[in-house]
mmCIF file of N, CA, C and O in Angstrom:
data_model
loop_
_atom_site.group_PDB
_atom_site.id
_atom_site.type_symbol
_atom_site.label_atom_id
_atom_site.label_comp_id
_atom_site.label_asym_id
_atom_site.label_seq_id
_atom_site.Cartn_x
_atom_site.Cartn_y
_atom_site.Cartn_z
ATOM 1 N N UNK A 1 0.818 -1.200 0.000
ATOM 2 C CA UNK A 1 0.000 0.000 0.000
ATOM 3 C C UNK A 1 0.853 1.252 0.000
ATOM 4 O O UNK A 1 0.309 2.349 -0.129
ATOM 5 N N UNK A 2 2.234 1.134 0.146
ATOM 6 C CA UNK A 2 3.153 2.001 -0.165
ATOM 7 C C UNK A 2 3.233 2.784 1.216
ATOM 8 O O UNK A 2 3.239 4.015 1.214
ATOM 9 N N UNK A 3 3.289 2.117 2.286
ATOM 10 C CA UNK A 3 3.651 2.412 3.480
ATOM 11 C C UNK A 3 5.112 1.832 3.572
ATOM 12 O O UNK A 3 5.732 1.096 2.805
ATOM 13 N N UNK A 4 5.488 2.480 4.909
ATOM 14 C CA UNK A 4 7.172 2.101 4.808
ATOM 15 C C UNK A 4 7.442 2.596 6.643
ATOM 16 O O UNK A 4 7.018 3.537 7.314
ATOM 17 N N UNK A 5 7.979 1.901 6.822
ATOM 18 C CA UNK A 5 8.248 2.589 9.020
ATOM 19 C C UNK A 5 9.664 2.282 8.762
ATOM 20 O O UNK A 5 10.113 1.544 7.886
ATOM 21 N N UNK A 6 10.274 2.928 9.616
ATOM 22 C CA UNK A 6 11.896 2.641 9.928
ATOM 23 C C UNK A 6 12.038 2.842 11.984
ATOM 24 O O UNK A 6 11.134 3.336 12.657
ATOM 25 N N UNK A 7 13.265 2.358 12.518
ATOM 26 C CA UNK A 7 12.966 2.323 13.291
ATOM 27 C C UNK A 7 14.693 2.010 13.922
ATOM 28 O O UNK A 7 15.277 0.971 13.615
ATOM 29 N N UNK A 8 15.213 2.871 14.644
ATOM 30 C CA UNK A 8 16.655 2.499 15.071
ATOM 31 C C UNK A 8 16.555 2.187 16.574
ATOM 32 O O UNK A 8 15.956 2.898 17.381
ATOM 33 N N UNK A 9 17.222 1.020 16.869
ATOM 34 C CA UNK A 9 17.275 0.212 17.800
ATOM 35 C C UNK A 9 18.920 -0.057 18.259
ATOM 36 O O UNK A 9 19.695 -0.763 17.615
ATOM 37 N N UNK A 10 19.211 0.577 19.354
ATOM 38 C CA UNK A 10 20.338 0.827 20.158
ATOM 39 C C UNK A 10 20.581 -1.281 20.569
ATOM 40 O O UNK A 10 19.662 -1.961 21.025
ATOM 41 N N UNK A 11 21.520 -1.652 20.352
ATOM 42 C CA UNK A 11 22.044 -2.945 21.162
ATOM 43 C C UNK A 11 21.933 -2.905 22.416
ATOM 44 O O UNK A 11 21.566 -3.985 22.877
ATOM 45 N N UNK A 12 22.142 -1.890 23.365
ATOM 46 C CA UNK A 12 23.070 -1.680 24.526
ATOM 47 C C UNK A 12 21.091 -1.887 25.036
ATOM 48 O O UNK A 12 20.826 -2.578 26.020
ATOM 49 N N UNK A 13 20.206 -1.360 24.409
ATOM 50 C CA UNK A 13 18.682 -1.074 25.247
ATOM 51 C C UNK A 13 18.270 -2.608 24.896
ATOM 52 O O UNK A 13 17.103 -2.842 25.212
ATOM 53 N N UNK A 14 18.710 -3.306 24.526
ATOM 54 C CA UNK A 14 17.941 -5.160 24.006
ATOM 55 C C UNK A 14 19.046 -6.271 24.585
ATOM 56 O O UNK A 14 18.750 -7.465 24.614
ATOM 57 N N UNK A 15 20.283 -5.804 25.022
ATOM 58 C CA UNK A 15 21.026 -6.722 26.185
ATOM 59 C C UNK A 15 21.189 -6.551 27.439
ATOM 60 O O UNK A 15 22.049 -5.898 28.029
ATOM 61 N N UNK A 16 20.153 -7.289 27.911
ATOM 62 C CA UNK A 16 20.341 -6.590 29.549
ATOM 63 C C UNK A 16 21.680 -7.294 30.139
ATOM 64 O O UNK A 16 22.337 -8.021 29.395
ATOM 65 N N UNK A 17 22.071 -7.077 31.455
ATOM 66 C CA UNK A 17 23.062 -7.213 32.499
ATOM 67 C C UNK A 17 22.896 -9.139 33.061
ATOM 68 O O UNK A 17 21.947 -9.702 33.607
ATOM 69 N N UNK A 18 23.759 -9.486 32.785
ATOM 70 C CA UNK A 18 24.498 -10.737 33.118
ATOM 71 C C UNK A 18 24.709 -10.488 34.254
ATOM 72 O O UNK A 18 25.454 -9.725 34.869
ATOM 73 N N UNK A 19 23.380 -11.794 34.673
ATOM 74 C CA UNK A 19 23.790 -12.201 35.991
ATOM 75 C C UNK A 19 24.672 -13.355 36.327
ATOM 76 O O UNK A 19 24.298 -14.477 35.985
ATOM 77 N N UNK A 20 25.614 -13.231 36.855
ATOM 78 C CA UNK A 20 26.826 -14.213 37.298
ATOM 79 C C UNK A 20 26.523 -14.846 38.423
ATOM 80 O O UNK A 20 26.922 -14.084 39.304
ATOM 81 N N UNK A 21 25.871 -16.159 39.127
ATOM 82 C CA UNK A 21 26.543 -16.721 40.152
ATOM 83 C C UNK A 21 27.939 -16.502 40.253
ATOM 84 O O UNK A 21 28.758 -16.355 39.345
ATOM 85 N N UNK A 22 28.194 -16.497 42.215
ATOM 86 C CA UNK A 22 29.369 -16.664 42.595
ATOM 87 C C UNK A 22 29.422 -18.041 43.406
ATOM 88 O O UNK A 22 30.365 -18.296 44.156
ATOM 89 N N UNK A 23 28.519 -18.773 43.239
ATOM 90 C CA UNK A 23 28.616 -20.360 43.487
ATOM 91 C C UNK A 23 27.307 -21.134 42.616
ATOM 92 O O UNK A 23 26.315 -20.855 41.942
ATOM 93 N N UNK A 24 28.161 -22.428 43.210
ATOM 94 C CA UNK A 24 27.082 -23.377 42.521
ATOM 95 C C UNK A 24 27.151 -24.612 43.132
ATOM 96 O O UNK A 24 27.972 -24.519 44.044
ATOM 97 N N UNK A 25 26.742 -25.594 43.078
ATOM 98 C CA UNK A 25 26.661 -26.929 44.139
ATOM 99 C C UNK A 25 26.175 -27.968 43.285
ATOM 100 O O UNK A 25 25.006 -28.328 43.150
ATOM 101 N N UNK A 26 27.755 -28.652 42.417
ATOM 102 C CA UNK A 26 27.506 -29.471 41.735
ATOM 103 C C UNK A 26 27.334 -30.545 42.383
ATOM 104 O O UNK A 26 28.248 -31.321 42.105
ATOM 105 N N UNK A 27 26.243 -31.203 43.490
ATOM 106 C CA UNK A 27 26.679 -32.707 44.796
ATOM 107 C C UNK A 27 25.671 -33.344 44.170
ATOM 108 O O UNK A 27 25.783 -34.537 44.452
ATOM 109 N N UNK A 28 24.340 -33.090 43.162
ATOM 110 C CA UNK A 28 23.416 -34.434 42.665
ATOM 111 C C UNK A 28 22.236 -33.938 43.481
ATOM 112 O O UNK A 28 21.293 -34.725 43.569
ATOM 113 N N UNK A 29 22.129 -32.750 44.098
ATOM 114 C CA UNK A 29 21.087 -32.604 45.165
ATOM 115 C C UNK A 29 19.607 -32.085 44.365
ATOM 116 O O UNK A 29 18.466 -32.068 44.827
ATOM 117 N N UNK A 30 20.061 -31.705 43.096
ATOM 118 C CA UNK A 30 19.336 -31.434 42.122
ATOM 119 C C UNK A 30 19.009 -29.802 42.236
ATOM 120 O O UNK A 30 18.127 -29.358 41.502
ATOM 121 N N UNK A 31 19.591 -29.055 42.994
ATOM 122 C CA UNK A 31 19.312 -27.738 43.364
ATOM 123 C C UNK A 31 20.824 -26.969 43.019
ATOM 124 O O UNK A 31 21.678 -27.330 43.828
ATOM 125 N N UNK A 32 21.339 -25.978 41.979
ATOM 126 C CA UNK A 32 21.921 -25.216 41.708
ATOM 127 C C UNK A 32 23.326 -26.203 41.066
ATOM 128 O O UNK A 32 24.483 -25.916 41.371
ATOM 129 N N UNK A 33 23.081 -27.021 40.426
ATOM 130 C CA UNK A 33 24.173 -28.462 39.846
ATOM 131 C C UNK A 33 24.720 -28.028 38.674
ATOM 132 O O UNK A 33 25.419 -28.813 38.033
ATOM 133 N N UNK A 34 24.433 -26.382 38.087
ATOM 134 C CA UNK A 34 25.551 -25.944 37.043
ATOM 135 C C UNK A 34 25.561 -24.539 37.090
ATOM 136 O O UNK A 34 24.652 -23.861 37.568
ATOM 137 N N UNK A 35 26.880 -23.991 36.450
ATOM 138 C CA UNK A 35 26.899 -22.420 36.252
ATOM 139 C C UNK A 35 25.876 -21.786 35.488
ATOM 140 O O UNK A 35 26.180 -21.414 34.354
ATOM 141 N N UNK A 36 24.616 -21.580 35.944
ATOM 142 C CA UNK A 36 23.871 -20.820 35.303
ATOM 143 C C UNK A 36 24.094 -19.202 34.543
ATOM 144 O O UNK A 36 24.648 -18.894 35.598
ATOM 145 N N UNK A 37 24.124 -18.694 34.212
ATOM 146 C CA UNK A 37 25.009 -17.126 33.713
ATOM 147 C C UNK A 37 23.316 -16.643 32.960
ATOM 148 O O UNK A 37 23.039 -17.160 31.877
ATOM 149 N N UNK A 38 22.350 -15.720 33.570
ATOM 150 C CA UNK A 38 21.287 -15.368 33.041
ATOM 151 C C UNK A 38 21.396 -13.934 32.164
ATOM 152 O O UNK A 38 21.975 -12.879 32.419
ATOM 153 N N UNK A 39 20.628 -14.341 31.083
ATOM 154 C CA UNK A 39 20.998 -13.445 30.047
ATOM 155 C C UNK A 39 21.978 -13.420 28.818
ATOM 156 O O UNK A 39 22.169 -12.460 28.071
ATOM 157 N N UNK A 40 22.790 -15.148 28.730
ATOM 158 C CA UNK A 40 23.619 -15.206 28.065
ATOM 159 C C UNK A 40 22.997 -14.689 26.829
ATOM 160 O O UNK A 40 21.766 -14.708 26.791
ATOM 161 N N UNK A 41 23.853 -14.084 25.488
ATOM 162 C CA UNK A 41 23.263 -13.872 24.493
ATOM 163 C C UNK A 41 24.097 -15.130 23.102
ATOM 164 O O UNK A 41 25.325 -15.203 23.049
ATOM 165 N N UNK A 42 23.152 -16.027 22.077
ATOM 166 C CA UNK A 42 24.350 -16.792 21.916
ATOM 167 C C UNK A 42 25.620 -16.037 21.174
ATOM 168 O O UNK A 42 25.571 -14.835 20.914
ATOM 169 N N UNK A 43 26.890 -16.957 20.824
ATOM 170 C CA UNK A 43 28.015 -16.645 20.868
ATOM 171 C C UNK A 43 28.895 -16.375 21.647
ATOM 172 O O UNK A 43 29.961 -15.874 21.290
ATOM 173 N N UNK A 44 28.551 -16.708 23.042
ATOM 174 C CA UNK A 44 28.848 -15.795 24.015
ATOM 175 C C UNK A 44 29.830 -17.097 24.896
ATOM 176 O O UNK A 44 29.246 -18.120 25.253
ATOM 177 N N UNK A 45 31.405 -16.905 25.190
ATOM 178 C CA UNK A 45 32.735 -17.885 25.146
ATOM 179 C C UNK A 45 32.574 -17.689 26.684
ATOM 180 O O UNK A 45 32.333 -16.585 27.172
ATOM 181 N N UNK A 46 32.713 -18.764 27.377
ATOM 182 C CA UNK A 46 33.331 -19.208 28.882
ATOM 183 C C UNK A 46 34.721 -19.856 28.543
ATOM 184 O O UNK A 46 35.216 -20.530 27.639
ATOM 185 N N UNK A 47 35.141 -19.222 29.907
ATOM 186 C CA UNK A 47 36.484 -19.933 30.073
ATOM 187 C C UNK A 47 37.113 -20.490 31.426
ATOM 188 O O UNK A 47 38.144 -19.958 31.836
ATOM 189 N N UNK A 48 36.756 -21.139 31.866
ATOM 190 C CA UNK A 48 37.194 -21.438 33.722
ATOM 191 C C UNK A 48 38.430 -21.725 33.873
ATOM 192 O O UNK A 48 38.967 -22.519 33.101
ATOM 193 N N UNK A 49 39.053 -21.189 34.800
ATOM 194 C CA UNK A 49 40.279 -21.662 35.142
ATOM 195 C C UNK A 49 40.402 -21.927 37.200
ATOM 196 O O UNK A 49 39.640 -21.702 38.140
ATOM 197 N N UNK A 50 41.642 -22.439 37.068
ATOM 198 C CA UNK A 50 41.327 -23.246 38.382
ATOM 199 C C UNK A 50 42.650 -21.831 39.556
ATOM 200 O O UNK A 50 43.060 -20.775 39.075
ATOM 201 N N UNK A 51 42.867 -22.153 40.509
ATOM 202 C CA UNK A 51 43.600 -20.860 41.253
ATOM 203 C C UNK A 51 45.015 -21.155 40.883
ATOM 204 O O UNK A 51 45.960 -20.542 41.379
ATOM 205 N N UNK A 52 45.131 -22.045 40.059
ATOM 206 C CA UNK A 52 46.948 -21.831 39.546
ATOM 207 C C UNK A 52 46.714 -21.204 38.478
ATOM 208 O O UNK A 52 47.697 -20.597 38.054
ATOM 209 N N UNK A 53 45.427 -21.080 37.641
ATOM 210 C CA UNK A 53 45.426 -19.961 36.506
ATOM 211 C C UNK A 53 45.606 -21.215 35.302
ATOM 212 O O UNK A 53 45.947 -20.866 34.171
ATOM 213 N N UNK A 54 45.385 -22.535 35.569
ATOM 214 C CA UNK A 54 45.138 -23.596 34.400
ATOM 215 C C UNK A 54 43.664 -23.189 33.994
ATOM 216 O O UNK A 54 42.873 -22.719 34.811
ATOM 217 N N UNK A 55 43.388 -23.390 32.774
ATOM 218 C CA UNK A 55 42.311 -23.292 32.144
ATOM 219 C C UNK A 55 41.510 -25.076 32.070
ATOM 220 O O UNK A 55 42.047 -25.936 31.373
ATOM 221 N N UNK A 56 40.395 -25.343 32.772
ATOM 222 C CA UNK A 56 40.042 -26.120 33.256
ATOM 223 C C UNK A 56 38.561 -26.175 32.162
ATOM 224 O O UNK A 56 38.097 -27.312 32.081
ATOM 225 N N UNK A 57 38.149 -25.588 31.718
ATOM 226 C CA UNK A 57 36.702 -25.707 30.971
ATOM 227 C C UNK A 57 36.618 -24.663 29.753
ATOM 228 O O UNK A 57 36.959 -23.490 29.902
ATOM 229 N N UNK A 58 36.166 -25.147 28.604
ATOM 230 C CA UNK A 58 36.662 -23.504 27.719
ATOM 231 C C UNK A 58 35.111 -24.201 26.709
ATOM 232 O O UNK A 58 35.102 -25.345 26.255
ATOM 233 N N UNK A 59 34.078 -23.321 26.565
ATOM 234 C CA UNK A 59 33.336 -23.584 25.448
ATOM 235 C C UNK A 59 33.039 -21.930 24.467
ATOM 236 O O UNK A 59 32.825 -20.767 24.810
ATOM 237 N N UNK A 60 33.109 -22.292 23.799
ATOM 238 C CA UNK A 60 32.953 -21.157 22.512
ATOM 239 C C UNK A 60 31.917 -20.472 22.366
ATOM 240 O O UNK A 60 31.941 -19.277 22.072
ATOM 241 N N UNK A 61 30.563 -21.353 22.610
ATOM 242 C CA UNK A 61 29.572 -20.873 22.804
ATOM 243 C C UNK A 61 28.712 -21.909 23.672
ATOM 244 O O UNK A 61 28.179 -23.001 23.476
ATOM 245 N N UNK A 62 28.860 -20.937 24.813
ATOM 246 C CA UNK A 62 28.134 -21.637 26.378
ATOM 247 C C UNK A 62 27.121 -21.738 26.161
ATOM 248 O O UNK A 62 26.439 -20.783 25.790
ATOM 249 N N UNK A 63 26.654 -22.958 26.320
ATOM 250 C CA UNK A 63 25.001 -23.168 27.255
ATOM 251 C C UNK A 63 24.707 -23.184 28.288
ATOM 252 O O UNK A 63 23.897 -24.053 28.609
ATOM 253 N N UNK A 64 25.114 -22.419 29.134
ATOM 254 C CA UNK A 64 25.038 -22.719 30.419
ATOM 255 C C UNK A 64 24.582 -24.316 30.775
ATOM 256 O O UNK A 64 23.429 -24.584 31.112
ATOM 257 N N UNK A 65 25.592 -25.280 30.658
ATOM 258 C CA UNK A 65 25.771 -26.208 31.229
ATOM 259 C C UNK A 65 27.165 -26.620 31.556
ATOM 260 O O UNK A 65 27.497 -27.713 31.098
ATOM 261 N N UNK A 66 28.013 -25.994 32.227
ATOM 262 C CA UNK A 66 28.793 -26.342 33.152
ATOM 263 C C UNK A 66 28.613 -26.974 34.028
ATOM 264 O O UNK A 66 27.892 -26.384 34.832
ATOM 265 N N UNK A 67 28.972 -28.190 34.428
ATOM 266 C CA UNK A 67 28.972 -28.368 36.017
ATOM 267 C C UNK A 67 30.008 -29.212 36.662
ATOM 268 O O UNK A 67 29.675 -30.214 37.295
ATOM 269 N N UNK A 68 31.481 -28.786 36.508
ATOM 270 C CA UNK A 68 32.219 -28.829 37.094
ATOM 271 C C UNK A 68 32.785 -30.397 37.363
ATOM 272 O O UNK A 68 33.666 -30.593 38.200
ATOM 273 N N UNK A 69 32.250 -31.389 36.650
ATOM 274 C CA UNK A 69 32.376 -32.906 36.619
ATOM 275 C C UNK A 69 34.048 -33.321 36.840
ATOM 276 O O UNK A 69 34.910 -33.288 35.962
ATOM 277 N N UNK A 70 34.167 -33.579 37.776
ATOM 278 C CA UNK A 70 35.957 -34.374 37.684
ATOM 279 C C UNK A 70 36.783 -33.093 38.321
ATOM 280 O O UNK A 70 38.001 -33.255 38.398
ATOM 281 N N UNK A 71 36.221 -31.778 38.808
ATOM 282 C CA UNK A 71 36.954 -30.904 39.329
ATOM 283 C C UNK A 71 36.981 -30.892 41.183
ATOM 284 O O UNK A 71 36.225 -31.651 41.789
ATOM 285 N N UNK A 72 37.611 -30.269 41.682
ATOM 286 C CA UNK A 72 37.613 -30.493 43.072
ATOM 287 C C UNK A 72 36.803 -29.108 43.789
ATOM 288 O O UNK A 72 36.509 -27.939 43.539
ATOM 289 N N UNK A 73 36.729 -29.747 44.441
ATOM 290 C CA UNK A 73 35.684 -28.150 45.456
ATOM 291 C C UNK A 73 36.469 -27.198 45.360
ATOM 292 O O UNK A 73 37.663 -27.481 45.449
ATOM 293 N N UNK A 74 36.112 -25.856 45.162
ATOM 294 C CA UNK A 74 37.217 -24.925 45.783
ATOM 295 C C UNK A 74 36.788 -23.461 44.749
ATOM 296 O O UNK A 74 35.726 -23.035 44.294
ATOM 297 N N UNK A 75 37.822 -23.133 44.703
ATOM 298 C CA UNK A 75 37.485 -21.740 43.941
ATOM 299 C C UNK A 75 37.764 -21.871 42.506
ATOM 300 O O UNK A 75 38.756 -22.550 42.239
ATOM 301 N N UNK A 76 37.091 -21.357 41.498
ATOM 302 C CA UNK A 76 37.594 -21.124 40.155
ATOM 303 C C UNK A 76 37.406 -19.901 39.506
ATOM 304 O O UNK A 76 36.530 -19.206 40.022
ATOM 305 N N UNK A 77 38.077 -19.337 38.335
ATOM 306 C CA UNK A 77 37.636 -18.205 37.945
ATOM 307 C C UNK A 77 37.200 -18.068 36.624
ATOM 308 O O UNK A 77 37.788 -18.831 35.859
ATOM 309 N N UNK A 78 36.363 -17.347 36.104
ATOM 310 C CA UNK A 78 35.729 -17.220 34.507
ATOM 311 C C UNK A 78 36.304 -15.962 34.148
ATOM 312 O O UNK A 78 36.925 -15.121 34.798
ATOM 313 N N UNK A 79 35.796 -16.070 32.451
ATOM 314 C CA UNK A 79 36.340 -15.072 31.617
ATOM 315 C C UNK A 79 34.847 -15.133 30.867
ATOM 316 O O UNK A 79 34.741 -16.165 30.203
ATOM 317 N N UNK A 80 33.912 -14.448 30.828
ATOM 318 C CA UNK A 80 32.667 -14.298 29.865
ATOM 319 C C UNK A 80 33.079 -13.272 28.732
ATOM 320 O O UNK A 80 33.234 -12.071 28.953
ATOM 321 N N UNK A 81 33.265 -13.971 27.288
ATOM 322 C CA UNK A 81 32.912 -12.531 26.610
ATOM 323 C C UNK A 81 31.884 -12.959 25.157
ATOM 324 O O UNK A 81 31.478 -14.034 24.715
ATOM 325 N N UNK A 82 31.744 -11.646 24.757
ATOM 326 C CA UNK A 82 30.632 -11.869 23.514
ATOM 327 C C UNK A 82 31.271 -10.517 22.753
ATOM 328 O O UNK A 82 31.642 -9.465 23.274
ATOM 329 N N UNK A 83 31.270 -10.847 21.568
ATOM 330 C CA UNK A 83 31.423 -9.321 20.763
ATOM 331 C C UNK A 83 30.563 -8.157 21.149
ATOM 332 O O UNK A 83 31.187 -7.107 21.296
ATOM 333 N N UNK A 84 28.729 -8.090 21.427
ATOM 334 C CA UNK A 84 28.136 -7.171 21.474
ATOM 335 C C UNK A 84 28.327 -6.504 23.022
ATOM 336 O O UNK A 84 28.018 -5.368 23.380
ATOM 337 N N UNK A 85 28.849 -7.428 23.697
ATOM 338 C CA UNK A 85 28.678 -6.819 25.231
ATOM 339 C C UNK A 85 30.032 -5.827 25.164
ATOM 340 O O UNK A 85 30.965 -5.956 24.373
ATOM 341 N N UNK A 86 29.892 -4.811 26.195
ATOM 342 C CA UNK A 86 30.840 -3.679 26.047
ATOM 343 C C UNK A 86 32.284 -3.934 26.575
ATOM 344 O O UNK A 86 33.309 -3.289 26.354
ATOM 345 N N UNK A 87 32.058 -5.212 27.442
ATOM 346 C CA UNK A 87 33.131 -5.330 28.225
ATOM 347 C C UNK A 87 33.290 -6.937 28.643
ATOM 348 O O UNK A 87 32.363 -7.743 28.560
ATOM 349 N N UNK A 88 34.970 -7.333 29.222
ATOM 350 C CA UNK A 88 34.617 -8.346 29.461
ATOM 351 C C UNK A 88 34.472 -9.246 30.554
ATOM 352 O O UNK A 88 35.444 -9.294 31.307
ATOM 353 N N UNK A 89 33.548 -9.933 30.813
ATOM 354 C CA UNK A 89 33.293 -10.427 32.478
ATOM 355 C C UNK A 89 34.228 -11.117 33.177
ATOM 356 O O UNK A 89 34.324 -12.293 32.827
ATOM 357 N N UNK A 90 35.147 -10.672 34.295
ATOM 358 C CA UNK A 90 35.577 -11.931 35.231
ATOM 359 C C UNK A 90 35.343 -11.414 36.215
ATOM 360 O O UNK A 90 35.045 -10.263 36.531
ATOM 361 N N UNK A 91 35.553 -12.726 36.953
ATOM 362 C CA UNK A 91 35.316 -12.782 38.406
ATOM 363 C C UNK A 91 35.586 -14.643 39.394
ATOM 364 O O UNK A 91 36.477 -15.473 39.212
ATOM 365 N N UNK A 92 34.790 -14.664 40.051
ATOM 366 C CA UNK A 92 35.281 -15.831 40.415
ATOM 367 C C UNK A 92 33.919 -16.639 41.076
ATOM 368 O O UNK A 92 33.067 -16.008 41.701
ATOM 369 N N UNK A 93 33.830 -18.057 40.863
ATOM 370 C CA UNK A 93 33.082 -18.722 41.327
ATOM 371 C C UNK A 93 33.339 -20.161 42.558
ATOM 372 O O UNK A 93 32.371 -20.800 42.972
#
């Protein structure tokens, strides 16, 4: 009918904020048994490493299904990144 709309749409207003657990309780209890990361967008690379700074888990594009199988209790640390996000996530779990 010779209508036409346009419409500019900012990235930064359609990716919200990644929420990170700082634990998780992989024991079979069926309650919190992987790294959940809410809001992943796909493409989006994990990288765990253990407190000597070995890289212990690396997927390219996470599904949030980590869960730590064959690792020992204790502390580990991530690296989250994605091209669209502004910056890149670490911290420790």
């Amino acid at each position: 009918n010779g209508c036409s709309s346009e419409r500019l749409i900012k990235i930064s207003d359609i990716c919200p904020d990644l929420f990170i657990p700082n634990i998780f309780t992989p024991d079979n209890d069926e309650f919190n048994e992987i790294f959940f990361v809410k809001n992943l967008l796909p493409k989006t690379s994990l990288k765990i490493y253990n407190r000597w700074g070995n890289e212990v888990y690396y997927a390219q594009e996470y599904k949030n299904n980590w869960n730590a199988i064959g690792l020992d209790d204790g502390l580990y640390y991530y690296k989250i990144e994605n091209e669209y996000y502004k910056k890149v996530y670490n911290g420790w779990v």
